[in-house]
PDB file of C-alpha atoms in Angstrom:
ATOM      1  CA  UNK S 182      -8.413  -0.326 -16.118  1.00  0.00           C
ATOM      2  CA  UNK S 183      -8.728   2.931 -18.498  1.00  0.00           C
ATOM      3  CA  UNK S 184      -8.671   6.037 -16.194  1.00  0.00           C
ATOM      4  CA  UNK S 185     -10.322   9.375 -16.256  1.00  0.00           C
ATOM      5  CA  UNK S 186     -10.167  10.309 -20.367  1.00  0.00           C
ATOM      6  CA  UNK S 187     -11.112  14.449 -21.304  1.00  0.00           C
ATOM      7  CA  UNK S 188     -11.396  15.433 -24.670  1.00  0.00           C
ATOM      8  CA  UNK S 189      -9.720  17.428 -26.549  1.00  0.00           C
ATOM      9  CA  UNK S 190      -6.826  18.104 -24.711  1.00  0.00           C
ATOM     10  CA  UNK S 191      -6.029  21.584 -26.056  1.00  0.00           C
ATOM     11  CA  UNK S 192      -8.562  24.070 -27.479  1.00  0.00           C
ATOM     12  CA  UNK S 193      -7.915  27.558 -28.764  1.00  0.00           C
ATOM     13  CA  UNK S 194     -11.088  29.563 -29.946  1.00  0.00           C
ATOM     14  CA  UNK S 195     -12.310  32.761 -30.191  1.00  0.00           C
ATOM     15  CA  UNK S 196     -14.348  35.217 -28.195  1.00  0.00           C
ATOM     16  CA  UNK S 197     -18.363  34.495 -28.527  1.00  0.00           C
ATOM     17  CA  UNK S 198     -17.489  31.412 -29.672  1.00  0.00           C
ATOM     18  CA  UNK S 199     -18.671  27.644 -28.628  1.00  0.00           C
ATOM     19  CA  UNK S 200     -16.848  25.048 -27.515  1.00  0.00           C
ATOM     20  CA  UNK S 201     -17.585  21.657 -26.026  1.00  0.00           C
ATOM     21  CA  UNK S 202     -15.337  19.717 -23.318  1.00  0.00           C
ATOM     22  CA  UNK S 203     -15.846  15.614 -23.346  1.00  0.00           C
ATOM     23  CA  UNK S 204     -15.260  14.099 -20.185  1.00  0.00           C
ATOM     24  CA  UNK S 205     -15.242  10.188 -19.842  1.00  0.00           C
ATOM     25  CA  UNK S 206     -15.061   8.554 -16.264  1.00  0.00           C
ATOM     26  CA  UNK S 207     -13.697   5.602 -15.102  1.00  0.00           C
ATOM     27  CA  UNK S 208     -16.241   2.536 -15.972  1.00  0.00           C
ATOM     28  CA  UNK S 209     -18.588   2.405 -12.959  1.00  0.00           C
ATOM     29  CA  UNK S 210     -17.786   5.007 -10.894  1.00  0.00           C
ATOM     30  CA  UNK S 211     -21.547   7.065 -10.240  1.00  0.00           C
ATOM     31  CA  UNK S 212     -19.736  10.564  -8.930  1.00  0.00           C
ATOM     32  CA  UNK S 213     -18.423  12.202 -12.092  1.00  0.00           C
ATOM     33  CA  UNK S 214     -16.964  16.279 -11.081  1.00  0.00           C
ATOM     34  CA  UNK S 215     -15.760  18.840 -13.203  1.00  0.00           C
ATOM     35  CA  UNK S 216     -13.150  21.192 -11.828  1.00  0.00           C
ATOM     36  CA  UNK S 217     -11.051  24.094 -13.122  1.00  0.00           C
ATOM     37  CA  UNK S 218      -7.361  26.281 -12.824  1.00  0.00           C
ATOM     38  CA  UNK S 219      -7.608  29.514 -14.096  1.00  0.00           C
ATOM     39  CA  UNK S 220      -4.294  31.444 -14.467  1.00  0.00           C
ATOM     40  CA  UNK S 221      -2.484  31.869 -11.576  1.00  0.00           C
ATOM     41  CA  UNK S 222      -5.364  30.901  -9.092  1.00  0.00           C
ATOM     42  CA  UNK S 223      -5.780  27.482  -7.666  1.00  0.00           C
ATOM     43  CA  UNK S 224      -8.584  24.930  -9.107  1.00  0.00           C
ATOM     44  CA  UNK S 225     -12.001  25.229  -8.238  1.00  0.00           C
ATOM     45  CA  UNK S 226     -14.873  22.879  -7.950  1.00  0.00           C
ATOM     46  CA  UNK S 227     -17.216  24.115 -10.619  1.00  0.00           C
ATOM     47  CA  UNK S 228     -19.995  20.791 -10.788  1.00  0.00           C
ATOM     48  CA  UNK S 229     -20.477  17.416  -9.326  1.00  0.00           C
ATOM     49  CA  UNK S 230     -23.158  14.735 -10.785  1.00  0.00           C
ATOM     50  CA  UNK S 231     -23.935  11.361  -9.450  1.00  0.00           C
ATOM     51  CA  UNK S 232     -25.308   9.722 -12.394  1.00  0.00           C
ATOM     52  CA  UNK S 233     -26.833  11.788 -14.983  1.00  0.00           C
ATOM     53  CA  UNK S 234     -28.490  13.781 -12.303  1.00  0.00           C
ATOM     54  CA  UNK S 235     -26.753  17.003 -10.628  1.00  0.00           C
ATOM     55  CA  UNK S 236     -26.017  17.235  -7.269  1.00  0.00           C
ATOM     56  CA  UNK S 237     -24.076  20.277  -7.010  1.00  0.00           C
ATOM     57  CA  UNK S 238     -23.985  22.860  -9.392  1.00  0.00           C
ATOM     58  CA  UNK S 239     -22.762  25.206  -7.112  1.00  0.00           C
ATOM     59  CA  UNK S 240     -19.561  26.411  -8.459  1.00  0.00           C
ATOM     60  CA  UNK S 241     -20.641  26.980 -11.696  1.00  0.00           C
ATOM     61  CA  UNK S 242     -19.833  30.518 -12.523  1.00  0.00           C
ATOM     62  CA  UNK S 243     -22.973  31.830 -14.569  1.00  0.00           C
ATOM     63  CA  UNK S 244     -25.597  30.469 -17.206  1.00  0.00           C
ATOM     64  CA  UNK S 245     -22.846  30.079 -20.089  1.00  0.00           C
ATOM     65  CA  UNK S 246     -21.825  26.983 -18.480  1.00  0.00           C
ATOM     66  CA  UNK S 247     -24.161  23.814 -19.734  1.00  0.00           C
ATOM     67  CA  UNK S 248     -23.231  20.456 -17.980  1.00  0.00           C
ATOM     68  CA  UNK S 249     -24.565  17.638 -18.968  1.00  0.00           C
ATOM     69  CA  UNK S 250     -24.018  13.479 -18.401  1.00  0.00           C
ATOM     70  CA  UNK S 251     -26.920  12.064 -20.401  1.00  0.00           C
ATOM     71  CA  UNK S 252     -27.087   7.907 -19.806  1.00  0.00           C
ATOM     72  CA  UNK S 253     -25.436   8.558 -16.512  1.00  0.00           C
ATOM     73  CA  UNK S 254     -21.639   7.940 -18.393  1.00  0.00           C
ATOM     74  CA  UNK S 255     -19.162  10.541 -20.242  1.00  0.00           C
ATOM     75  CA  UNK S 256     -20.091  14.536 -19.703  1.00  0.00           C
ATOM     76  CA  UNK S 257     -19.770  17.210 -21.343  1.00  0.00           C
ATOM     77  CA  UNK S 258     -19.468  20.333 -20.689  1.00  0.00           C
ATOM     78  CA  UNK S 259     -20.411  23.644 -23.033  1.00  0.00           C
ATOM     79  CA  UNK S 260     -19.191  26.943 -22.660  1.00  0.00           C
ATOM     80  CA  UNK S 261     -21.241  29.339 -24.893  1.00  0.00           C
ATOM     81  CA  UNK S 262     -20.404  31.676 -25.600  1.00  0.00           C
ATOM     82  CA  UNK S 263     -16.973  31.680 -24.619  1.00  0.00           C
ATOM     83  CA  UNK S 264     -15.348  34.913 -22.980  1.00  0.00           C
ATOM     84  CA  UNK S 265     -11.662  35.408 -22.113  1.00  0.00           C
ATOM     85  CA  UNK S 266     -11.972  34.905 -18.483  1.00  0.00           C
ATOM     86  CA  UNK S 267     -12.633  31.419 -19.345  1.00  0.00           C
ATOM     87  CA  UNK S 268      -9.565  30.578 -20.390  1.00  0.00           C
ATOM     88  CA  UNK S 269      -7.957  27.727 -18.051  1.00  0.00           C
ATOM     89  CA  UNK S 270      -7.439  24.017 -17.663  1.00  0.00           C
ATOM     90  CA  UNK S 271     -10.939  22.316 -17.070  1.00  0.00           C
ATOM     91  CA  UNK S 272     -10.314  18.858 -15.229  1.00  0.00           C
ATOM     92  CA  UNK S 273     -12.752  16.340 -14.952  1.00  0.00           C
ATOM     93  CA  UNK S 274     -12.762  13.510 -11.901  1.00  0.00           C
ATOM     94  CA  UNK S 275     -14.655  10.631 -11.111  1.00  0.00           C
ATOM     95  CA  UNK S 276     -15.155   8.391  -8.078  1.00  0.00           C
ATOM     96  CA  UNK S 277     -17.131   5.200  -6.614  1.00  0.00           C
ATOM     97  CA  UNK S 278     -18.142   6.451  -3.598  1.00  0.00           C
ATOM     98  CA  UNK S 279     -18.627  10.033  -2.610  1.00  0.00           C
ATOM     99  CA  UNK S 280     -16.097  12.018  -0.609  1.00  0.00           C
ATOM    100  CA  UNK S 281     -13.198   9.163  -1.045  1.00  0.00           C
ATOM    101  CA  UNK S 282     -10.766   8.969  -3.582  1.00  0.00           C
ATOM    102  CA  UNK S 283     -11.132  11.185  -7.024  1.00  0.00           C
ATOM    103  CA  UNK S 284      -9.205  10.468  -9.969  1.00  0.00           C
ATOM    104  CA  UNK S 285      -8.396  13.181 -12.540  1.00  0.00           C
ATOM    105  CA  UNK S 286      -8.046  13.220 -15.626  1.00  0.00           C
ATOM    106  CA  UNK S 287      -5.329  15.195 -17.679  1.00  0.00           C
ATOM    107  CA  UNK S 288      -7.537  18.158 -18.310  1.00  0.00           C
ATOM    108  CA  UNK S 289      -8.404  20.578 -21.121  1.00  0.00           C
ATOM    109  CA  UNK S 290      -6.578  23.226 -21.555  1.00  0.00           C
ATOM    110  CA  UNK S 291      -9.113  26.080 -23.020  1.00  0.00           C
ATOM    111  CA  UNK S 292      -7.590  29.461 -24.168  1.00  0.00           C
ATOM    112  CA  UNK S 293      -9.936  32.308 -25.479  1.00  0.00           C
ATOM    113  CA  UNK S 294      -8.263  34.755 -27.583  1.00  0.00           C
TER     114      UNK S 294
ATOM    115  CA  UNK N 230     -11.348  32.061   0.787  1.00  0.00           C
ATOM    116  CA  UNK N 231      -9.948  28.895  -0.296  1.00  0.00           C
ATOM    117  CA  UNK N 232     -10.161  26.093   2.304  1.00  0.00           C
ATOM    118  CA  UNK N 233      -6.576  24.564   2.196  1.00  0.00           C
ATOM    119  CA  UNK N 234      -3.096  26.589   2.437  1.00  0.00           C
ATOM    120  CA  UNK N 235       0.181  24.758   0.863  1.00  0.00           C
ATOM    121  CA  UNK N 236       3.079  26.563   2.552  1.00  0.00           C
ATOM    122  CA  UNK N 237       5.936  27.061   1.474  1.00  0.00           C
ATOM    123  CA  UNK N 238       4.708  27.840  -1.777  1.00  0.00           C
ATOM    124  CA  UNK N 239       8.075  26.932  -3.866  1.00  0.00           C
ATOM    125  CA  UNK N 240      10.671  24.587  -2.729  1.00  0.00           C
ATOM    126  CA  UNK N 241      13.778  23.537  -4.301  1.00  0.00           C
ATOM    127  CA  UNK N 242      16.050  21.023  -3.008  1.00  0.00           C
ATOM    128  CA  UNK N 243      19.289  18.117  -3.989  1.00  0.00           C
ATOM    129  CA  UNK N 244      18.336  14.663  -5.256  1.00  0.00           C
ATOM    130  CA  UNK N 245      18.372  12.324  -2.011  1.00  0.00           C
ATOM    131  CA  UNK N 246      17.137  15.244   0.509  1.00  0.00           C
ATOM    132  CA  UNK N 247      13.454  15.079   1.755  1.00  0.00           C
ATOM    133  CA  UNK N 248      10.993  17.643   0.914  1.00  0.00           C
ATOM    134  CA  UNK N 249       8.106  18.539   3.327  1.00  0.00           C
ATOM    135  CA  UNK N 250       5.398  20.279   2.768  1.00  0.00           C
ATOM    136  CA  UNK N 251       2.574  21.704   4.775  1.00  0.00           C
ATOM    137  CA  UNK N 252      -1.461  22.580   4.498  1.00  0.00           C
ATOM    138  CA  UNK N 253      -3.523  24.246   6.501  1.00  0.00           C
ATOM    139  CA  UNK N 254      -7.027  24.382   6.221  1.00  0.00           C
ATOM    140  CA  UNK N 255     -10.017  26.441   8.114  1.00  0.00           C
ATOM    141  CA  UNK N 256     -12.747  23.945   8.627  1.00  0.00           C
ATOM    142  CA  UNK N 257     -13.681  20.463   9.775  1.00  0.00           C
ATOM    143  CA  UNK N 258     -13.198  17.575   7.395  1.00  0.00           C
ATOM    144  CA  UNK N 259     -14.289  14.221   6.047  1.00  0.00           C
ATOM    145  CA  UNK N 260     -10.765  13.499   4.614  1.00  0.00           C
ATOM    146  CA  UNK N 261      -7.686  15.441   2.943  1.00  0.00           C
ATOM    147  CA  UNK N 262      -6.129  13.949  -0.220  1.00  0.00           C
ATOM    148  CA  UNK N 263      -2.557  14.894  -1.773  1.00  0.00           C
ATOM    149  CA  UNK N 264      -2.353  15.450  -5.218  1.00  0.00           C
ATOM    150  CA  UNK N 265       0.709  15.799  -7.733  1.00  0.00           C
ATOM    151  CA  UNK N 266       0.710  17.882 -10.729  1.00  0.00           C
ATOM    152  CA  UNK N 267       3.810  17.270 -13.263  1.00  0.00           C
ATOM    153  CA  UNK N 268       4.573  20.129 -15.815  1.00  0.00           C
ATOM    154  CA  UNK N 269       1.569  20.100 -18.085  1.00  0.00           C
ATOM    155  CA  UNK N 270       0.047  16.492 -17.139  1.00  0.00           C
ATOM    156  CA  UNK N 271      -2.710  16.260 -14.625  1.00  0.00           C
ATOM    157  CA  UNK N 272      -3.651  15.172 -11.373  1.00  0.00           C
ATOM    158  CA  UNK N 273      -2.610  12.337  -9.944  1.00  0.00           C
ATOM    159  CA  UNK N 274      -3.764  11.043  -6.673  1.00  0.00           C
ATOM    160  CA  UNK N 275      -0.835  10.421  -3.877  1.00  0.00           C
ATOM    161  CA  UNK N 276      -2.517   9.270  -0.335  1.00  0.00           C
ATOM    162  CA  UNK N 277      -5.897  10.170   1.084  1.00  0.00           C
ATOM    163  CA  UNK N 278      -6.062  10.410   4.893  1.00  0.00           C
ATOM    164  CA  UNK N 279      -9.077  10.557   6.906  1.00  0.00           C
ATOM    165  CA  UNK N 280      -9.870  12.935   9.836  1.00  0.00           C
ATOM    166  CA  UNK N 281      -9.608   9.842  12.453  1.00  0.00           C
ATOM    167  CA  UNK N 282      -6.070   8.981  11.048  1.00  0.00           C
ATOM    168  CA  UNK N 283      -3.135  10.685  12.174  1.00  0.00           C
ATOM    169  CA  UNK N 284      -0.534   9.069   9.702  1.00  0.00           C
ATOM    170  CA  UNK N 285      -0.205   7.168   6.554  1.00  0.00           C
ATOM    171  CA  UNK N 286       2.830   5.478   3.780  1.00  0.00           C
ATOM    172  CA  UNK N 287       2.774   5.081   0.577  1.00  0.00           C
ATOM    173  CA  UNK N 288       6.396   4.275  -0.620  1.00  0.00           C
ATOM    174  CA  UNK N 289       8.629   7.245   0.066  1.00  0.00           C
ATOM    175  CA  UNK N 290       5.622   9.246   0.901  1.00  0.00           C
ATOM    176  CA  UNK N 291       4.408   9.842   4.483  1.00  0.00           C
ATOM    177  CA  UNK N 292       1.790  12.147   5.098  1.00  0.00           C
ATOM    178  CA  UNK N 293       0.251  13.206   9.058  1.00  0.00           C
ATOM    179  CA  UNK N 294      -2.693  15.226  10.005  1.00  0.00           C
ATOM    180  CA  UNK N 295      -3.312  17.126  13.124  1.00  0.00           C
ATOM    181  CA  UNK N 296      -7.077  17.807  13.517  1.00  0.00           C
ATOM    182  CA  UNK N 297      -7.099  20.106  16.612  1.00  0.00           C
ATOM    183  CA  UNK N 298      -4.083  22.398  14.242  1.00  0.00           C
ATOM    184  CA  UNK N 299      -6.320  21.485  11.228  1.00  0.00           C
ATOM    185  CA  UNK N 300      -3.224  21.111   9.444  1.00  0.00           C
ATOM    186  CA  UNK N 301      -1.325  17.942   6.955  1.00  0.00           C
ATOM    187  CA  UNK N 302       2.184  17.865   5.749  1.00  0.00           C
ATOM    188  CA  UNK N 303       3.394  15.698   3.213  1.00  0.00           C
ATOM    189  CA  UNK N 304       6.818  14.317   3.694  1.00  0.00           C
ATOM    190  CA  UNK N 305       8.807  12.619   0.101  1.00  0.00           C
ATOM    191  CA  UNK N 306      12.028  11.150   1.172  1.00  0.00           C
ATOM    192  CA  UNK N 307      14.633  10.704  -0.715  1.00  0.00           C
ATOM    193  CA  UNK N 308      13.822  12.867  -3.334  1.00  0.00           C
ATOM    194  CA  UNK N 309      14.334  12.007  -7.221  1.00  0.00           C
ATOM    195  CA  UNK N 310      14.178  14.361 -10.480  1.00  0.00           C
ATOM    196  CA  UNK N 311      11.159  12.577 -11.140  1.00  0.00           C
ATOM    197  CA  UNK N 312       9.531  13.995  -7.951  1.00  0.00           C
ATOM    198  CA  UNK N 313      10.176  17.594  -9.500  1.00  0.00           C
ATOM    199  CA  UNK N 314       6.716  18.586  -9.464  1.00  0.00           C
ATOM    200  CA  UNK N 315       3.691  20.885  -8.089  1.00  0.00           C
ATOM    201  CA  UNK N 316       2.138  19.279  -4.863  1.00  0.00           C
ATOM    202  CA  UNK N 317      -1.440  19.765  -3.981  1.00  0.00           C
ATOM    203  CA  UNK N 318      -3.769  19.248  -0.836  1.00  0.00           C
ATOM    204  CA  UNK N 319      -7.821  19.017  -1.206  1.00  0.00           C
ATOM    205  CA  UNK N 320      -9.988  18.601   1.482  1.00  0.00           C
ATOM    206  CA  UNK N 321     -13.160  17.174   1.935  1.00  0.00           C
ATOM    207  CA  UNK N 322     -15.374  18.570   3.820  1.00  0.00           C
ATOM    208  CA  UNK N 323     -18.083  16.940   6.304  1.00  0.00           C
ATOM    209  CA  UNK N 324     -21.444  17.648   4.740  1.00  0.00           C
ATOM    210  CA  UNK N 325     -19.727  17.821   1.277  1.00  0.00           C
ATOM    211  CA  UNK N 326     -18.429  15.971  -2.042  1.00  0.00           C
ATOM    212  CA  UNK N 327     -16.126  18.109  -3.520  1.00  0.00           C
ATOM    213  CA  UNK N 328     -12.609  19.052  -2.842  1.00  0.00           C
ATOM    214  CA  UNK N 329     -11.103  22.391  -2.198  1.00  0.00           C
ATOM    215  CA  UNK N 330      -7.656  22.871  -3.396  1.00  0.00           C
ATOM    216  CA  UNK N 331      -5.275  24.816  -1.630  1.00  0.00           C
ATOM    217  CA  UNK N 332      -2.568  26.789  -4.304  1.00  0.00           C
ATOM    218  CA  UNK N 333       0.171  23.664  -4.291  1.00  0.00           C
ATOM    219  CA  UNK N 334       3.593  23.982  -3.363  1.00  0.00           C
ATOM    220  CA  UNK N 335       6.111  23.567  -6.377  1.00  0.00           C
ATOM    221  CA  UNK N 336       8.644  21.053  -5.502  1.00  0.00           C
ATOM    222  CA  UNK N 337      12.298  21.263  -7.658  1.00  0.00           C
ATOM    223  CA  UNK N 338      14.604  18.338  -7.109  1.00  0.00           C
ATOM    224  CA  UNK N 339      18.500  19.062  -8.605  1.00  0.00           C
ATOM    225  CA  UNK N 340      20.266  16.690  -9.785  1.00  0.00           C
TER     226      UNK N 340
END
């Protein structure tokens, strides 16, 4: 069984620009979450969706964060436009039930120059 | 204030000692899970242990959890190279779905 696939694994962009993080879950499992390490601090829930619909958006840190998990499959998420706080490895997880197990996947690592 | 604590937060030992490692968290929980983090790679899950569990194995891996401390340690025995790694704890809280990560204790096994 494929596990928890993110896409692309390294991006390097500019201030004020866009970019787009893919995450695909493991086949079946509802509860998709996005999570993230910035430098030197320890990761942080940022999203959580069960389906395509959001149930906890809560540690999203302002409106230039766009999640989205259209079908109720892969995410993405959008950071636009991207500032150098930002920078940091965004990991995505997924699980079949709620509150047990999450897997990970290998991350993005996003730097903003 | 982040919910879980890894202490110590660096630990370096031989190849065939055991490495323990602690967490400490402020609230009640659902479960705590123990994560490992090799150099650039992600997550991968180790053991999840619920609050009404006090122990559980997983190979050379042995994690307990104290409720009324609100505390977990993660024993690996007989350590390897390939165990050189950073070591995480996440709880999950009662009325809650996500985890919170405490800072993860780097583990360095020498050859």
């Amino acid at each position: 069984e494929a596990g928890v696939t993110q896409f692309p694994s390294h991006s390097v962009i500019e201030k004020g620009q866009t970019v787009t993080l893919r995450c695909d879950p493991i086949s079946g499992h509802d509860n998709l979450y996005w999570y993230r390490r910035v430098m030197g601090k320890e990761i942080k829930f940022l999203l959580h969706f069960v389906k395509e619909s959001k149930q906890d958006e809560s540690g999203m840190p302002n409106n230039r964060f766009l999640a989205e998990r259209t079908g109720g499959t892969y995410s993405t998420l959008k950071v636009q436009p991207a500032e150098l706080e930002d920078s940091g490895v965004y990991f995505c997880a997924s699980s079949q039930v709620a509150r047990e197990t999450q897997y990970f996947g290998p991350g993005t690592r996003l730097l903003v120059l | 204030s982040q919910q879980g604590e890894e202490d110590p937060q660096a630990l370096s030992i031989q190849e065939g000692e055991n490495a323990t490692m602690n967490c400490s968290y402020k609230t009640s929980i659902n479960n705590l899970q123990w994560y490992r983090q090799n150099s650039g790679r992600g997550l991968v899950h180790l053991i999840l242990i619920r609050s009404n569990e006090r122990e559980k194995h997983s190979g050379r891996l042995r994690v307990t959890l104290d409720t009324s401390k609100k505390s977990s340690s993660l024993l690996i025995t007989a350590s390897r190279a390939a165990d050189t790694a950073s070591y995480f704890c996440a709880t999950a809280l009662l009325n809650d779905y996500k985890l919170s990560f405490g800072a993860g204790t780097t583990v360095t096994v020498r050859a």
